[in-house]
């Protein structure tokens, strides 16, 4: 007694290897540059007030975002939107840091700040230094 035989299925099983049967290379499943751009861009937005953090992290996020977007355009990697969002966050961190830097330089280069430094240098005690600080804040708000 033999087992019944069934006709061969017209459908073949999918290939089990990770390469294309036509000899091409499959795109990567992840895009490390896009992930790095997004993480660095978020950190640049969070730490833009530290100037160095915003400038350095923002610049790296923009560069990695551009590299990742170019790789997705060439079809070598996925996650184009993540790359663009990371680059945009990096640019926002750069802009925020630039604004903080300009404001800080203008305050430290002002006549009011020079008067504050002179007042603190001449102060005899903590009460006099506190008075200098209050006068400086009043001058900045006017």
PDB file of C-alpha atoms in Angstrom:
ATOM      1  CA  UNK A   1       0.000   0.000   0.000  1.00  0.00           C
ATOM      2  CA  UNK A   2       1.428   3.357  -0.991  1.00  0.00           C
ATOM      3  CA  UNK A   3       0.591   6.861   0.071  1.00  0.00           C
ATOM      4  CA  UNK A   4      -1.356   8.980  -2.366  1.00  0.00           C
ATOM      5  CA  UNK A   5       0.755  11.355  -4.382  1.00  0.00           C
ATOM      6  CA  UNK A   6      -0.219  14.927  -4.895  1.00  0.00           C
ATOM      7  CA  UNK A   7       0.725  17.012  -7.889  1.00  0.00           C
ATOM      8  CA  UNK A   8       3.513  19.509  -7.427  1.00  0.00           C
ATOM      9  CA  UNK A   9       2.337  22.937  -6.315  1.00  0.00           C
ATOM     10  CA  UNK A  10       2.592  25.638  -8.996  1.00  0.00           C
ATOM     11  CA  UNK A  11       3.790  28.049  -6.301  1.00  0.00           C
ATOM     12  CA  UNK A  12       7.338  27.892  -5.119  1.00  0.00           C
ATOM     13  CA  UNK A  13       8.523  28.801  -1.663  1.00  0.00           C
ATOM     14  CA  UNK A  14      10.037  32.275  -1.220  1.00  0.00           C
ATOM     15  CA  UNK A  15      13.825  32.426  -1.188  1.00  0.00           C
ATOM     16  CA  UNK A  16      15.318  32.082   2.266  1.00  0.00           C
ATOM     17  CA  UNK A  17      18.471  34.089   1.695  1.00  0.00           C
ATOM     18  CA  UNK A  18      18.832  37.843   2.227  1.00  0.00           C
ATOM     19  CA  UNK A  19      19.950  38.631  -1.285  1.00  0.00           C
ATOM     20  CA  UNK A  20      18.019  39.517  -4.397  1.00  0.00           C
ATOM     21  CA  UNK A  21      17.680  36.658  -6.883  1.00  0.00           C
ATOM     22  CA  UNK A  22      18.606  39.076  -9.691  1.00  0.00           C
ATOM     23  CA  UNK A  23      22.006  39.835  -8.187  1.00  0.00           C
ATOM     24  CA  UNK A  24      21.174  43.292  -6.798  1.00  0.00           C
ATOM     25  CA  UNK A  25      21.776  44.329  -3.238  1.00  0.00           C
ATOM     26  CA  UNK A  26      18.815  44.718  -0.883  1.00  0.00           C
ATOM     27  CA  UNK A  27      18.580  48.074   0.906  1.00  0.00           C
ATOM     28  CA  UNK A  28      19.509  48.100   4.553  1.00  0.00           C
ATOM     29  CA  UNK A  29      16.681  47.399   6.976  1.00  0.00           C
ATOM     30  CA  UNK A  30      17.643  50.377   9.106  1.00  0.00           C
ATOM     31  CA  UNK A  31      19.341  53.705   8.603  1.00  0.00           C
ATOM     32  CA  UNK A  32      21.820  54.495  11.344  1.00  0.00           C
ATOM     33  CA  UNK A  33      22.424  57.997  10.031  1.00  0.00           C
ATOM     34  CA  UNK A  34      18.694  58.797  10.212  1.00  0.00           C
ATOM     35  CA  UNK A  35      18.454  57.511  13.772  1.00  0.00           C
ATOM     36  CA  UNK A  36      21.561  59.466  14.778  1.00  0.00           C
ATOM     37  CA  UNK A  37      20.204  62.606  13.113  1.00  0.00           C
ATOM     38  CA  UNK A  38      16.910  62.319  14.982  1.00  0.00           C
ATOM     39  CA  UNK A  39      18.521  61.692  18.376  1.00  0.00           C
ATOM     40  CA  UNK A  40      21.110  64.452  17.933  1.00  0.00           C
ATOM     41  CA  UNK A  41      18.470  66.846  16.618  1.00  0.00           C
ATOM     42  CA  UNK A  42      16.269  66.264  19.664  1.00  0.00           C
ATOM     43  CA  UNK A  43      19.244  66.760  21.979  1.00  0.00           C
ATOM     44  CA  UNK A  44      20.183  69.951  20.132  1.00  0.00           C
ATOM     45  CA  UNK A  45      16.661  71.288  20.660  1.00  0.00           C
ATOM     46  CA  UNK A  46      16.800  70.393  24.342  1.00  0.00           C
ATOM     47  CA  UNK A  47      20.276  71.830  24.964  1.00  0.00           C
ATOM     48  CA  UNK A  48      20.251  74.834  22.614  1.00  0.00           C
ATOM     49  CA  UNK A  49      20.658  77.163  25.601  1.00  0.00           C
ATOM     50  CA  UNK A  50      24.086  75.690  26.359  1.00  0.00           C
ATOM     51  CA  UNK A  51      25.285  77.094  23.020  1.00  0.00           C
ATOM     52  CA  UNK A  52      28.020  74.467  22.646  1.00  0.00           C
ATOM     53  CA  UNK A  53      25.473  71.650  22.947  1.00  0.00           C
ATOM     54  CA  UNK A  54      23.104  73.298  20.505  1.00  0.00           C
ATOM     55  CA  UNK A  55      25.752  74.269  17.986  1.00  0.00           C
ATOM     56  CA  UNK A  56      27.709  71.023  18.035  1.00  0.00           C
ATOM     57  CA  UNK A  57      24.773  68.632  18.293  1.00  0.00           C
ATOM     58  CA  UNK A  58      22.706  70.672  15.836  1.00  0.00           C
ATOM     59  CA  UNK A  59      25.472  70.709  13.259  1.00  0.00           C
ATOM     60  CA  UNK A  60      25.994  66.961  13.596  1.00  0.00           C
ATOM     61  CA  UNK A  61      22.242  66.345  13.285  1.00  0.00           C
ATOM     62  CA  UNK A  62      22.044  68.408  10.100  1.00  0.00           C
ATOM     63  CA  UNK A  63      25.041  66.637   8.551  1.00  0.00           C
ATOM     64  CA  UNK A  64      23.796  63.144   9.493  1.00  0.00           C
ATOM     65  CA  UNK A  65      20.292  64.024   8.319  1.00  0.00           C
ATOM     66  CA  UNK A  66      21.574  65.116   4.920  1.00  0.00           C
ATOM     67  CA  UNK A  67      23.691  61.984   4.564  1.00  0.00           C
ATOM     68  CA  UNK A  68      20.730  59.788   5.549  1.00  0.00           C
ATOM     69  CA  UNK A  69      18.378  61.570   3.143  1.00  0.00           C
ATOM     70  CA  UNK A  70      20.857  61.132   0.311  1.00  0.00           C
ATOM     71  CA  UNK A  71      21.167  57.426   1.108  1.00  0.00           C
ATOM     72  CA  UNK A  72      17.390  57.024   1.021  1.00  0.00           C
ATOM     73  CA  UNK A  73      17.169  58.899  -2.262  1.00  0.00           C
ATOM     74  CA  UNK A  74      19.665  56.458  -3.774  1.00  0.00           C
ATOM     75  CA  UNK A  75      17.574  53.558  -2.473  1.00  0.00           C
ATOM     76  CA  UNK A  76      20.277  52.255  -0.167  1.00  0.00           C
ATOM     77  CA  UNK A  77      18.403  52.863   3.107  1.00  0.00           C
ATOM     78  CA  UNK A  78      14.899  53.493   4.471  1.00  0.00           C
ATOM     79  CA  UNK A  79      13.527  56.142   6.858  1.00  0.00           C
ATOM     80  CA  UNK A  80      13.680  59.300   4.745  1.00  0.00           C
ATOM     81  CA  UNK A  81      11.178  61.138   6.964  1.00  0.00           C
ATOM     82  CA  UNK A  82      13.208  60.347  10.081  1.00  0.00           C
ATOM     83  CA  UNK A  83      16.317  61.776   8.403  1.00  0.00           C
ATOM     84  CA  UNK A  84      14.516  64.966   7.415  1.00  0.00           C
ATOM     85  CA  UNK A  85      12.953  65.434  10.852  1.00  0.00           C
ATOM     86  CA  UNK A  86      16.356  64.953  12.494  1.00  0.00           C
ATOM     87  CA  UNK A  87      17.931  67.526  10.198  1.00  0.00           C
ATOM     88  CA  UNK A  88      15.101  70.000  10.897  1.00  0.00           C
ATOM     89  CA  UNK A  89      15.439  69.547  14.664  1.00  0.00           C
ATOM     90  CA  UNK A  90      19.192  70.027  14.304  1.00  0.00           C
ATOM     91  CA  UNK A  91      18.631  73.234  12.347  1.00  0.00           C
ATOM     92  CA  UNK A  92      16.223  74.491  15.023  1.00  0.00           C
ATOM     93  CA  UNK A  93      18.849  73.756  17.687  1.00  0.00           C
ATOM     94  CA  UNK A  94      21.436  75.638  15.635  1.00  0.00           C
ATOM     95  CA  UNK A  95      19.142  78.646  15.228  1.00  0.00           C
ATOM     96  CA  UNK A  96      18.263  78.663  18.933  1.00  0.00           C
ATOM     97  CA  UNK A  97      21.929  78.492  19.911  1.00  0.00           C
ATOM     98  CA  UNK A  98      22.818  81.281  17.498  1.00  0.00           C
ATOM     99  CA  UNK A  99      20.126  83.507  19.034  1.00  0.00           C
ATOM    100  CA  UNK A 100      21.338  82.735  22.563  1.00  0.00           C
ATOM    101  CA  UNK A 101      24.924  83.462  21.499  1.00  0.00           C
ATOM    102  CA  UNK A 102      24.009  86.814  19.915  1.00  0.00           C
ATOM    103  CA  UNK A 103      22.012  87.887  22.980  1.00  0.00           C
ATOM    104  CA  UNK A 104      24.804  86.817  25.353  1.00  0.00           C
ATOM    105  CA  UNK A 105      27.465  88.669  23.377  1.00  0.00           C
ATOM    106  CA  UNK A 106      25.338  91.803  23.207  1.00  0.00           C
ATOM    107  CA  UNK A 107      24.710  91.721  26.964  1.00  0.00           C
ATOM    108  CA  UNK A 108      28.347  91.092  27.887  1.00  0.00           C
ATOM    109  CA  UNK A 109      29.529  93.792  25.494  1.00  0.00           C
ATOM    110  CA  UNK A 110      27.064  96.409  26.764  1.00  0.00           C
ATOM    111  CA  UNK A 111      27.920  99.464  28.824  1.00  0.00           C
ATOM    112  CA  UNK A 112      25.531  98.262  31.537  1.00  0.00           C
ATOM    113  CA  UNK A 113      27.567  95.083  32.023  1.00  0.00           C
ATOM    114  CA  UNK A 114      30.816  97.073  32.214  1.00  0.00           C
ATOM    115  CA  UNK A 115      29.222  99.292  34.861  1.00  0.00           C
ATOM    116  CA  UNK A 116      28.120  96.164  36.726  1.00  0.00           C
ATOM    117  CA  UNK A 117      31.665  94.760  36.676  1.00  0.00           C
ATOM    118  CA  UNK A 118      33.074  98.042  37.998  1.00  0.00           C
ATOM    119  CA  UNK A 119      30.427  98.154  40.732  1.00  0.00           C
ATOM    120  CA  UNK A 120      31.191  94.581  41.831  1.00  0.00           C
ATOM    121  CA  UNK A 121      34.940  95.309  41.852  1.00  0.00           C
ATOM    122  CA  UNK A 122      34.391  98.298  44.178  1.00  0.00           C
ATOM    123  CA  UNK A 123      31.893  96.478  46.429  1.00  0.00           C
ATOM    124  CA  UNK A 124      32.978  95.901  50.054  1.00  0.00           C
ATOM    125  CA  UNK A 125      30.577  93.131  50.967  1.00  0.00           C
ATOM    126  CA  UNK A 126      27.693  90.929  49.957  1.00  0.00           C
ATOM    127  CA  UNK A 127      25.116  93.688  50.458  1.00  0.00           C
ATOM    128  CA  UNK A 128      26.966  95.993  48.063  1.00  0.00           C
ATOM    129  CA  UNK A 129      27.265  93.202  45.476  1.00  0.00           C
ATOM    130  CA  UNK A 130      23.529  92.510  45.782  1.00  0.00           C
ATOM    131  CA  UNK A 131      22.835  96.205  45.208  1.00  0.00           C
ATOM    132  CA  UNK A 132      25.030  96.089  42.078  1.00  0.00           C
ATOM    133  CA  UNK A 133      23.086  93.086  40.818  1.00  0.00           C
ATOM    134  CA  UNK A 134      19.750  94.808  41.412  1.00  0.00           C
ATOM    135  CA  UNK A 135      20.948  97.956  39.626  1.00  0.00           C
ATOM    136  CA  UNK A 136      22.180  95.868  36.681  1.00  0.00           C
ATOM    137  CA  UNK A 137      18.838  94.081  36.338  1.00  0.00           C
ATOM    138  CA  UNK A 138      17.000  97.408  36.520  1.00  0.00           C
ATOM    139  CA  UNK A 139      19.213  98.870  33.791  1.00  0.00           C
ATOM    140  CA  UNK A 140      18.633  95.854  31.527  1.00  0.00           C
ATOM    141  CA  UNK A 141      14.868  95.988  31.926  1.00  0.00           C
ATOM    142  CA  UNK A 142      14.704  99.704  31.077  1.00  0.00           C
TER     143      UNK A 142
END
